[in-house]
């Protein structure tokens, strides 16, 4: 089976790349490959001991064009209930990853693909090509609640939320950066990945405790994490942990 | 009190007469009736549409009919009348939040308290810049906000400082300031220009031919707190999955 995604380590940064120049449509096979890669990153980081960061990138013109609707259409009533939870579990893995996460968006990210991008802590996006696009409104598909919970958490501005979700606006990196949903816009695909990796190195160099990082991220995005199925620690357990570190 | 017409693909709901368009039981009922008509017509012929809410004269709406409330005869009776208006207006917000098409308010003049809420219950707001302001008068009058007002403001006015100015400083906000702080989408030379901009936007959005049910579903999922506050039931997650499966 051809490798759907690869992981390499550059310094302290794990670079996970969605392989191939196709649309990287999210079906259970690709999502399982990503989850497997993330599990590998998690255990490698635990074994190495030091702090790290994750960059997720993709080859070709697309970061991801969303769910594999063609695959789902073969048998919607059994395949849709497989696809949505598979995405949910992948996002849950990202939201609970014990290190900073950066999406290096070198191509189009639409619908579930756009959602995948925004589930990262940071987004570095190619300035000269590609856009973020929540296509659901144009296709005529409602958006599941667990995806919405993360979108609401990551897109606080009501107008940006409206324009992305209710107007089907295709946003370039420049516009997305101006509206605060992308952190950096960089010219060129290779340069975008380099910038993301450099950001990863910078963040890893802060030497943060990965478990604490994940715990704080879950606290910041409590509602979104609950919605997506990440176990959120109860306050008492968190306070005990904090006390033990003092 | 209010008229409803269709121009092209755009429904235009107008608060008629050159008066303050004070929201009392009659006007609220007229507005709800118009919105129900829009919904029914859309259901009968689901083609891409949009709603523009406009008003004649110098006021968009100056809020609840406080004169009527105060004429009750006693402070407790007045309070009861005001409470009834608060309760009657809630479904208007619910109707707008669940309307199966894009909604645009064209603010032609002062929009205060419930009038301000009416404006921002829409997806898009355009406003004239030459006169008129948005104003939450409650603090100045000594009234607390109904919880659903607060929910609407928290949802639609995300910037903390702007929200503070609106609610805790009872600021009178001009069109230009509203545009600068993100409360309205665009500001225009006068009332006619604002209405024209709203109509153009309505036509543009209607031409996208979106499925109204999906549009409403995404809108409600984007602003769930407001929906909860105005009593709109949350869409069942499993049902949503089935809808998605059926549409593929």
Short mmCIF file of C-alpha atoms in Angstrom, two decimals:
data_model
loop_
_atom_site.label_atom_id
_atom_site.label_comp_id
_atom_site.label_asym_id
_atom_site.label_seq_id
_atom_site.Cartn_x
_atom_site.Cartn_y
_atom_site.Cartn_z
CA UNK A 1 0.00 0.00 0.00
CA UNK A 2 1.45 3.35 -1.03
CA UNK A 3 2.36 5.53 1.90
CA UNK A 4 -0.37 8.09 2.39
CA UNK A 5 1.64 10.23 4.77
CA UNK A 6 5.22 10.38 5.93
CA UNK A 7 6.94 11.74 9.01
CA UNK A 8 10.47 13.08 9.17
CA UNK A 9 12.25 14.79 12.00
CA UNK A 10 14.04 18.07 11.37
CA UNK A 11 15.82 19.11 14.55
CA UNK A 12 13.04 19.16 17.14
CA UNK A 13 10.26 19.41 14.59
CA UNK A 14 8.23 16.46 13.35
CA UNK A 15 7.18 17.14 9.78
CA UNK A 16 4.12 15.09 8.80
CA UNK A 17 3.45 15.30 5.06
CA UNK A 18 0.33 14.11 3.26
CA UNK A 19 1.87 12.32 0.28
CA UNK A 20 0.92 12.48 -3.39
CA UNK A 21 -0.36 15.27 -5.60
CA UNK A 22 -4.03 14.33 -5.27
CA UNK A 23 -6.69 16.19 -3.30
CA UNK A 24 -5.86 14.37 -0.04
CA UNK A 25 -9.53 13.65 0.42
CA UNK A 26 -10.24 12.61 3.98
CA UNK A 27 -11.52 9.06 4.06
CA UNK A 28 -11.02 6.53 6.87
CA UNK A 29 -7.85 5.16 5.22
CA UNK A 30 -6.07 8.53 5.10
CA UNK A 31 -7.39 9.54 8.51
CA UNK A 32 -6.11 6.29 10.02
CA UNK A 33 -2.73 6.88 8.38
CA UNK A 34 -2.60 10.37 9.89
CA UNK A 35 -3.62 9.05 13.31
CA UNK A 36 -0.99 6.36 13.08
CA UNK A 37 1.63 8.96 12.22
CA UNK A 38 0.51 11.17 15.13
CA UNK A 39 0.74 8.20 17.49
CA UNK A 40 4.28 7.61 16.24
CA UNK A 41 5.14 11.26 16.84
CA UNK A 42 3.70 11.10 20.34
CA UNK A 43 5.66 7.99 21.34
CA UNK A 44 8.89 9.16 19.69
CA UNK A 45 8.66 12.47 21.53
CA UNK A 46 8.01 10.69 24.82
CA UNK A 47 11.00 8.43 24.24
CA UNK A 48 13.35 11.28 23.24
CA UNK A 49 12.35 13.28 26.28
CA UNK A 50 12.93 16.80 24.93
CA UNK A 51 10.30 19.26 23.76
CA UNK A 52 9.14 19.17 20.16
CA UNK A 53 6.68 20.62 17.67
CA UNK A 54 4.57 19.20 14.86
CA UNK A 55 4.20 20.63 11.36
CA UNK A 56 1.56 19.14 9.07
CA UNK A 57 2.07 19.78 5.38
CA UNK A 58 0.88 18.31 2.10
CA UNK A 59 2.34 17.72 -1.34
CA UNK A 60 0.77 19.18 -4.45
CA UNK A 61 -1.91 21.78 -5.15
CA UNK A 62 -4.15 20.75 -2.29
CA UNK A 63 -3.71 20.64 1.45
CA UNK A 64 -6.98 18.76 1.57
CA UNK A 65 -10.17 19.25 -0.38
CA UNK A 66 -12.32 17.79 2.38
CA UNK A 67 -14.17 14.56 2.92
CA UNK A 68 -13.98 11.83 0.30
CA UNK A 69 -17.55 12.33 -0.88
CA UNK A 70 -17.07 9.95 -3.79
CA UNK A 71 -16.13 7.20 -1.35
CA UNK A 72 -19.06 8.08 0.91
CA UNK A 73 -21.57 8.15 -1.98
CA UNK A 74 -21.02 4.45 -2.65
CA UNK A 75 -23.06 3.73 0.49
CA UNK A 76 -23.90 6.94 2.38
CA UNK A 77 -25.86 5.48 5.26
CA UNK A 78 -22.97 3.32 6.46
CA UNK A 79 -20.01 5.33 5.17
CA UNK A 80 -20.93 8.81 6.49
CA UNK A 81 -21.18 7.49 10.08
CA UNK A 82 -17.66 6.03 9.58
CA UNK A 83 -16.10 9.12 8.06
CA UNK A 84 -17.22 11.77 10.52
CA UNK A 85 -16.03 9.95 13.69
CA UNK A 86 -12.73 9.12 11.96
CA UNK A 87 -12.17 12.84 11.38
CA UNK A 88 -13.29 13.57 14.91
CA UNK A 89 -10.72 11.16 16.37
CA UNK A 90 -7.96 12.69 14.23
CA UNK A 91 -8.83 16.18 15.43
CA UNK A 92 -9.01 14.90 19.00
CA UNK A 93 -5.48 13.53 18.58
CA UNK A 94 -4.30 16.95 17.32
CA UNK A 95 -6.04 18.85 20.11
CA UNK A 96 -4.48 16.61 22.74
CA UNK A 97 -0.99 16.39 21.20
CA UNK A 98 1.66 17.20 23.81
CA UNK A 99 3.48 19.77 21.64
CA UNK A 100 2.66 22.86 19.56
CA UNK A 101 1.05 22.09 16.19
CA UNK A 102 1.47 24.11 13.00
CA UNK A 103 -0.36 23.65 9.71
CA UNK A 104 1.77 24.50 6.66
CA UNK A 105 -0.89 25.25 4.10
CA UNK A 106 0.69 25.16 0.65
CA UNK A 107 -2.52 24.45 -1.24
CA UNK A 108 -6.28 24.63 -1.11
CA UNK A 109 -7.98 23.60 2.09
CA UNK A 110 -11.72 23.13 1.74
CA UNK A 111 -14.50 21.98 4.05
CA UNK A 112 -13.16 19.23 6.33
CA UNK A 113 -9.70 20.10 4.97
CA UNK A 114 -10.12 23.71 6.10
CA UNK A 115 -11.31 22.40 9.43
CA UNK A 116 -8.20 20.23 9.70
CA UNK A 117 -6.03 23.33 9.11
CA UNK A 118 -7.83 25.39 11.76
CA UNK A 119 -7.50 22.58 14.31
CA UNK A 120 -3.79 23.38 14.59
CA UNK A 121 -2.38 25.89 17.09
CA UNK A 122 -0.73 27.92 14.33
CA UNK A 123 -1.33 28.28 10.61
CA UNK A 124 1.36 29.30 8.13
CA UNK A 125 -0.14 29.64 4.67
CA UNK A 126 1.16 30.12 1.17
CA UNK A 127 0.50 33.70 0.09
CA UNK A 128 0.70 33.37 -3.69
CA UNK A 129 -1.63 30.44 -4.19
CA UNK A 130 -4.39 28.52 -2.51
CA UNK A 131 -7.33 29.45 -0.36
CA UNK A 132 -9.32 28.41 2.69
CA UNK A 133 -12.89 27.62 1.80
CA UNK A 134 -15.74 26.22 3.86
CA UNK A 135 -17.63 24.88 0.88
CA UNK A 136 -20.50 23.27 2.76
CA UNK A 137 -22.96 26.12 2.14
CA UNK A 138 -22.28 26.02 -1.61
CA UNK A 139 -22.58 22.22 -1.77
CA UNK A 140 -25.70 22.30 0.39
CA UNK A 141 -24.38 20.24 3.29
CA UNK A 142 -24.97 21.09 6.95
CA UNK A 143 -21.89 21.16 9.20
CA UNK A 144 -21.71 18.67 12.06
CA UNK A 145 -21.81 20.10 15.57
CA UNK A 146 -18.39 18.82 16.64
CA UNK A 147 -16.77 20.59 13.67
CA UNK A 148 -18.78 23.72 14.48
CA UNK A 149 -17.58 23.70 18.08
CA UNK A 150 -13.96 23.91 16.92
CA UNK A 151 -14.78 26.52 14.26
CA UNK A 152 -16.51 28.70 16.84
CA UNK A 153 -13.51 28.42 19.16
CA UNK A 154 -11.00 29.28 16.44
CA UNK A 155 -13.03 31.96 14.64
CA UNK A 156 -14.18 34.40 17.29
CA UNK A 157 -15.03 37.33 15.05
CA UNK A 158 -18.72 37.04 14.08
CA UNK A 159 -18.17 38.58 10.66
CA UNK A 160 -15.33 36.27 9.78
CA UNK A 161 -17.38 33.32 11.03
CA UNK A 162 -20.29 34.47 8.89
CA UNK A 163 -18.19 35.13 5.78
CA UNK A 164 -16.37 31.81 5.99
CA UNK A 165 -19.33 29.60 6.93
CA UNK A 166 -22.42 31.43 5.62
CA UNK A 167 -21.01 33.19 2.62
CA UNK A 168 -18.65 30.49 1.35
CA UNK A 169 -15.86 33.04 1.01
CA UNK A 170 -12.66 31.69 -0.49
CA UNK A 171 -9.97 33.33 1.63
CA UNK A 172 -6.44 33.84 0.48
CA UNK A 173 -3.63 33.77 3.01
CA UNK A 174 -3.47 37.58 3.06
CA UNK A 175 -7.15 37.96 3.85
CA UNK A 176 -7.13 35.12 6.37
CA UNK A 177 -4.10 36.70 8.09
CA UNK A 178 -5.81 40.13 8.17
CA UNK A 179 -8.83 38.50 9.77
CA UNK A 180 -6.77 36.65 12.32
CA UNK A 181 -7.32 33.05 11.28
CA UNK A 182 -3.90 32.53 9.74
CA UNK A 183 -0.70 33.48 11.55
CA UNK A 184 1.69 34.04 8.65
CA UNK A 185 1.42 34.34 4.88
CA UNK A 186 4.60 33.25 3.03
CA UNK A 187 5.42 33.36 -0.71
CA UNK A 188 6.12 29.95 -2.22
CA UNK A 189 5.34 26.38 -1.23
CA UNK A 190 8.81 25.32 -0.05
CA UNK A 191 9.23 28.62 1.78
CA UNK A 192 5.90 28.09 3.56
CA UNK A 193 7.02 24.72 4.87
CA UNK A 194 10.42 26.16 5.87
CA UNK A 195 8.72 28.98 7.73
CA UNK A 196 6.44 26.51 9.52
CA UNK A 197 9.41 24.34 10.50
CA UNK A 198 11.32 27.43 11.70
CA UNK A 199 8.28 28.40 13.79
CA UNK A 200 8.25 24.87 15.15
CA UNK A 201 11.91 25.11 16.16
CA UNK A 202 11.27 28.43 17.89
CA UNK A 203 8.36 26.96 19.85
CA UNK A 204 10.23 23.76 20.70
CA UNK A 205 13.14 25.86 21.95
CA UNK A 206 10.88 27.20 24.70
CA UNK A 207 11.30 23.79 26.30
CA UNK A 208 7.73 23.52 27.43
CA UNK A 209 6.46 20.44 29.22
CA UNK A 210 4.37 18.72 26.54
CA UNK A 211 1.73 17.38 28.94
CA UNK A 212 1.25 20.81 30.49
CA UNK A 213 1.03 22.33 27.00
CA UNK A 214 -1.69 19.87 26.03
CA UNK A 215 -3.50 20.45 29.29
CA UNK A 216 -3.51 24.22 28.80
CA UNK A 217 -4.65 23.86 25.19
CA UNK A 218 -7.57 21.74 26.33
CA UNK A 219 -8.45 24.35 28.93
CA UNK A 220 -8.35 27.16 26.37
CA UNK A 221 -10.57 25.19 23.98
CA UNK A 222 -12.68 23.43 26.56
CA UNK A 223 -15.97 23.47 24.70
CA UNK A 224 -14.39 22.50 21.39
CA UNK A 225 -12.47 19.65 23.01
CA UNK A 226 -15.58 18.33 24.70
CA UNK A 227 -17.47 18.51 21.43
CA UNK A 228 -14.78 16.59 19.58
CA UNK A 229 -14.43 13.96 22.31
CA UNK A 230 -11.15 14.93 23.97
CA UNK A 231 -11.31 14.08 27.64
CA UNK A 232 -11.06 17.36 29.50
CA UNK A 233 -9.67 17.16 33.00
CA UNK A 234 -11.88 18.27 35.80
CA UNK A 235 -10.75 21.37 37.66
CA UNK A 236 -9.82 19.47 40.82
CA UNK A 237 -7.46 17.14 38.99
CA UNK A 238 -5.85 20.12 37.24
CA UNK A 239 -5.33 21.96 40.54
CA UNK A 240 -3.79 18.87 42.13
CA UNK A 241 -1.39 18.63 39.19
CA UNK A 242 -0.49 22.30 39.51
CA UNK A 243 0.05 21.95 43.26
CA UNK A 244 2.37 18.98 42.79
CA UNK A 245 4.61 21.09 40.53
CA UNK A 246 5.05 23.98 42.93
CA UNK B 1 -47.23 49.26 10.52
CA UNK B 2 -45.10 47.09 8.35
CA UNK B 3 -45.21 46.13 4.72
CA UNK B 4 -43.79 43.19 2.85
CA UNK B 5 -42.94 43.14 -0.84
CA UNK B 6 -40.71 41.13 -3.12
CA UNK B 7 -38.31 42.83 -5.47
CA UNK B 8 -36.64 40.27 -7.67
CA UNK B 9 -35.33 37.62 -5.27
CA UNK B 10 -35.35 39.90 -2.27
CA UNK B 11 -38.12 40.20 0.28
CA UNK B 12 -38.32 43.71 1.68
CA UNK B 13 -39.90 44.10 5.10
CA UNK B 14 -40.45 47.79 5.85
CA UNK B 15 -41.45 49.40 9.12
CA UNK B 16 -43.80 52.02 7.71
CA UNK B 17 -44.55 55.62 8.66
CA UNK B 18 -42.28 58.44 9.72
CA UNK B 19 -42.33 57.58 13.41
CA UNK B 20 -40.12 55.86 15.99
CA UNK B 21 -41.35 52.36 15.03
CA UNK B 22 -41.72 51.59 18.70
CA UNK B 23 -41.99 47.87 19.22
CA UNK B 24 -45.34 47.18 20.81
CA UNK B 25 -47.57 44.09 20.60
CA UNK B 26 -49.14 45.23 17.30
CA UNK B 27 -45.92 46.02 15.46
CA UNK B 28 -44.25 42.89 16.77
CA UNK B 29 -47.21 40.80 15.59
CA UNK B 30 -47.08 42.49 12.18
CA UNK B 31 -43.36 41.77 11.84
CA UNK B 32 -43.82 38.13 12.89
CA UNK B 33 -46.66 37.76 10.43
CA UNK B 34 -44.51 39.13 7.62
CA UNK B 35 -41.64 36.79 8.52
CA UNK B 36 -44.05 33.84 8.63
CA UNK B 37 -45.22 34.77 5.14
CA UNK B 38 -41.64 34.91 3.88
CA UNK B 39 -40.97 31.49 5.38
CA UNK B 40 -44.14 29.99 3.87
CA UNK B 41 -43.48 31.43 0.42
CA UNK B 42 -39.93 30.12 0.52
CA UNK B 43 -41.14 26.67 1.55
CA UNK B 44 -43.60 26.64 -1.37
CA UNK B 45 -40.94 27.70 -3.89
CA UNK B 46 -37.44 27.21 -2.43
CA UNK B 47 -35.40 29.39 -4.77
CA UNK B 48 -32.41 31.47 -3.65
CA UNK B 49 -33.82 34.44 -1.74
CA UNK B 50 -32.84 37.08 0.79
CA UNK B 51 -34.60 39.33 3.28
CA UNK B 52 -33.95 43.03 3.71
CA UNK B 53 -35.47 44.75 6.75
CA UNK B 54 -35.78 48.49 6.32
CA UNK B 55 -37.71 51.39 7.82
CA UNK B 56 -39.22 54.66 6.66
CA UNK B 57 -38.44 58.03 8.18
CA UNK B 58 -35.77 59.12 10.64
CA UNK B 59 -35.82 56.06 12.87
CA UNK B 60 -35.02 52.41 12.30
CA UNK B 61 -36.64 51.65 15.65
CA UNK B 62 -36.31 53.38 18.98
CA UNK B 63 -37.04 50.22 20.94
CA UNK B 64 -39.96 49.03 23.02
CA UNK B 65 -43.07 51.16 23.46
CA UNK B 66 -42.11 52.49 26.89
CA UNK B 67 -44.87 55.12 26.78
CA UNK B 68 -47.42 52.32 26.62
CA UNK B 69 -45.65 50.45 29.43
CA UNK B 70 -45.50 53.57 31.62
CA UNK B 71 -49.21 54.31 31.09
CA UNK B 72 -50.10 51.14 33.01
CA UNK B 73 -51.12 52.99 36.14
CA UNK B 74 -48.66 51.61 38.65
CA UNK B 75 -44.95 50.78 38.73
CA UNK B 76 -45.65 47.05 39.02
CA UNK B 77 -48.16 47.15 36.17
CA UNK B 78 -45.65 49.08 34.05
CA UNK B 79 -43.02 46.47 34.77
CA UNK B 80 -45.45 43.77 33.72
CA UNK B 81 -46.15 45.55 30.44
CA UNK B 82 -42.44 45.94 29.75
CA UNK B 83 -41.86 42.25 30.56
CA UNK B 84 -44.59 41.33 28.13
CA UNK B 85 -42.86 43.27 25.36
CA UNK B 86 -39.54 41.61 26.19
CA UNK B 87 -41.25 38.22 25.94
CA UNK B 88 -43.11 39.10 22.72
CA UNK B 89 -39.97 40.28 20.93
CA UNK B 90 -37.92 37.17 21.71
CA UNK B 91 -39.64 35.11 18.97
CA UNK B 92 -38.83 37.84 16.42
CA UNK B 93 -35.14 37.23 17.08
CA UNK B 94 -35.79 33.48 16.90
CA UNK B 95 -37.62 33.91 13.58
CA UNK B 96 -34.69 35.85 12.13
CA UNK B 97 -32.06 33.44 13.48
CA UNK B 98 -33.89 30.53 11.87
CA UNK B 99 -34.98 32.19 8.61
CA UNK B 100 -34.03 30.01 5.63
CA UNK B 101 -32.23 32.77 3.71
CA UNK B 102 -29.64 35.50 4.23
CA UNK B 103 -30.93 38.52 6.14
CA UNK B 104 -29.81 42.14 5.88
CA UNK B 105 -30.88 45.12 7.97
CA UNK B 106 -30.71 48.58 6.40
CA UNK B 107 -30.37 51.06 9.27
CA UNK B 108 -31.85 54.35 8.06
CA UNK B 109 -31.69 56.19 11.41
CA UNK B 110 -31.65 55.70 15.15
CA UNK B 111 -31.75 52.14 16.36
CA UNK B 112 -32.01 51.98 20.12
CA UNK B 113 -32.39 49.16 22.62
CA UNK B 114 -34.73 46.55 21.10
CA UNK B 115 -34.36 48.45 17.80
CA UNK B 116 -30.59 47.94 17.92
CA UNK B 117 -31.24 44.25 18.71
CA UNK B 118 -33.56 44.00 15.72
CA UNK B 119 -30.79 45.35 13.49
CA UNK B 120 -28.09 42.98 14.70
CA UNK B 121 -30.37 39.93 14.61
CA UNK B 122 -29.71 40.00 10.88
CA UNK B 123 -26.73 38.34 9.13
CA UNK B 124 -25.59 41.63 7.57
CA UNK B 125 -26.17 45.24 8.58
CA UNK B 126 -25.67 48.34 6.46
CA UNK B 127 -26.13 51.81 7.90
CA UNK B 128 -26.30 55.42 6.86
CA UNK B 129 -23.38 57.50 8.01
CA UNK B 130 -24.79 61.02 7.82
CA UNK B 131 -27.16 60.78 10.78
CA UNK B 132 -28.55 58.38 13.31
CA UNK B 133 -26.87 56.19 15.86
CA UNK B 134 -26.98 52.79 17.48
CA UNK B 135 -27.62 53.07 21.19
CA UNK B 136 -28.29 50.66 24.02
CA UNK B 137 -30.15 53.05 26.29
CA UNK B 138 -30.83 50.63 29.12
CA UNK B 139 -28.05 51.82 31.45
CA UNK B 140 -29.14 55.44 31.01
CA UNK B 141 -32.76 54.55 31.78
CA UNK B 142 -31.88 52.23 34.63
CA UNK B 143 -33.02 48.97 33.08
CA UNK B 144 -31.08 45.69 33.02
CA UNK B 145 -30.75 43.77 29.75
CA UNK B 146 -32.94 40.76 29.11
CA UNK B 147 -30.60 37.74 28.92
CA UNK B 148 -31.31 37.17 25.23
CA UNK B 149 -30.27 40.77 24.43
CA UNK B 150 -26.96 40.08 26.19
CA UNK B 151 -26.57 36.82 24.32
CA UNK B 152 -27.16 38.55 20.99
CA UNK B 153 -24.67 41.31 21.79
CA UNK B 154 -22.02 38.86 22.98
CA UNK B 155 -22.44 36.88 19.77
CA UNK B 156 -22.51 39.76 17.30
CA UNK B 157 -20.19 42.27 19.03
CA UNK B 158 -17.16 40.16 19.77
CA UNK B 159 -14.62 42.87 20.56
CA UNK B 160 -14.59 43.30 24.36
CA UNK B 161 -13.98 47.04 24.25
CA UNK B 162 -16.75 47.67 21.78
CA UNK B 163 -19.09 45.48 23.79
CA UNK B 164 -18.16 47.43 26.91
CA UNK B 165 -18.83 50.75 25.17
CA UNK B 166 -22.20 49.55 23.91
CA UNK B 167 -23.42 48.01 27.18
CA UNK B 168 -21.49 49.73 29.98
CA UNK B 169 -20.98 53.18 28.55
CA UNK B 170 -24.34 53.45 26.74
CA UNK B 171 -22.40 54.91 23.82
CA UNK B 172 -24.25 56.48 20.91
CA UNK B 173 -22.53 54.92 17.92
CA UNK B 174 -22.55 56.61 14.53
CA UNK B 175 -22.51 54.68 11.27
CA UNK B 176 -18.81 55.35 10.78
CA UNK B 177 -17.96 54.16 14.29
CA UNK B 178 -20.17 51.10 13.85
CA UNK B 179 -18.30 50.20 10.67
CA UNK B 180 -14.91 50.81 12.29
CA UNK B 181 -15.75 48.62 15.28
CA UNK B 182 -17.28 45.84 13.22
CA UNK B 183 -20.89 46.24 14.37
CA UNK B 184 -22.09 46.99 10.84
CA UNK B 185 -20.76 45.79 7.52
CA UNK B 186 -20.85 49.02 5.55
CA UNK B 187 -21.72 52.68 5.97
CA UNK B 188 -23.38 54.83 3.31
CA UNK B 189 -24.04 58.46 2.44
CA UNK B 190 -27.72 58.43 3.34
CA UNK B 191 -30.80 56.31 3.94
CA UNK B 192 -31.49 55.69 0.24
CA UNK B 193 -27.92 54.66 -0.41
CA UNK B 194 -27.99 52.29 2.56
CA UNK B 195 -31.19 50.68 1.31
CA UNK B 196 -29.80 50.35 -2.21
CA UNK B 197 -26.67 48.71 -0.83
CA UNK B 198 -28.83 46.32 1.16
CA UNK B 199 -30.87 45.46 -1.96
CA UNK B 200 -27.73 44.88 -4.03
CA UNK B 201 -26.30 42.66 -1.34
CA UNK B 202 -29.62 40.81 -1.10
CA UNK B 203 -29.65 40.11 -4.83
CA UNK B 204 -26.03 38.98 -4.76
CA UNK B 205 -26.60 36.59 -1.87
CA UNK B 206 -29.90 35.29 -3.27
CA UNK B 207 -28.17 34.57 -6.58
CA UNK B 208 -25.89 32.06 -4.80
CA UNK B 209 -28.98 29.84 -4.66
CA UNK B 210 -28.15 28.34 -1.33
CA UNK B 211 -30.38 25.70 0.22
CA UNK B 212 -32.31 27.72 2.80
CA UNK B 213 -32.55 24.86 5.27
CA UNK B 214 -28.80 24.32 5.17
CA UNK B 215 -28.19 28.08 5.43
CA UNK B 216 -30.35 28.29 8.55
CA UNK B 217 -28.73 25.17 9.99
CA UNK B 218 -25.22 26.59 9.60
CA UNK B 219 -26.31 29.98 10.95
CA UNK B 220 -27.81 28.44 14.06
CA UNK B 221 -24.75 26.24 14.58
CA UNK B 222 -22.54 29.33 14.23
CA UNK B 223 -24.45 31.18 16.99
CA UNK B 224 -25.79 28.47 19.30
CA UNK B 225 -25.86 30.62 22.45
CA UNK B 226 -28.25 33.12 20.88
CA UNK B 227 -30.42 30.27 19.63
CA UNK B 228 -30.55 28.73 23.08
CA UNK B 229 -31.38 32.11 24.63
CA UNK B 230 -34.34 32.64 22.29
CA UNK B 231 -35.64 29.11 22.65
CA UNK B 232 -34.64 27.63 19.32
CA UNK B 233 -34.07 23.88 19.69
CA UNK B 234 -30.56 22.65 18.87
CA UNK B 235 -30.39 20.45 15.79
CA UNK B 236 -30.03 16.80 16.70
CA UNK B 237 -26.50 15.64 15.86
CA UNK B 238 -27.61 12.22 14.63
CA UNK B 239 -30.31 13.79 12.51
CA UNK B 240 -27.71 16.10 10.98
CA UNK B 241 -25.54 13.11 10.03
CA UNK B 242 -28.57 11.49 8.37
CA UNK B 243 -29.30 14.71 6.47
CA UNK B 244 -25.69 14.81 5.28
CA UNK B 245 -25.88 11.17 4.19
CA UNK B 246 -29.13 11.81 2.36
CA UNK B 247 -27.70 14.80 0.49
CA UNK B 248 -24.63 13.01 -0.84
#
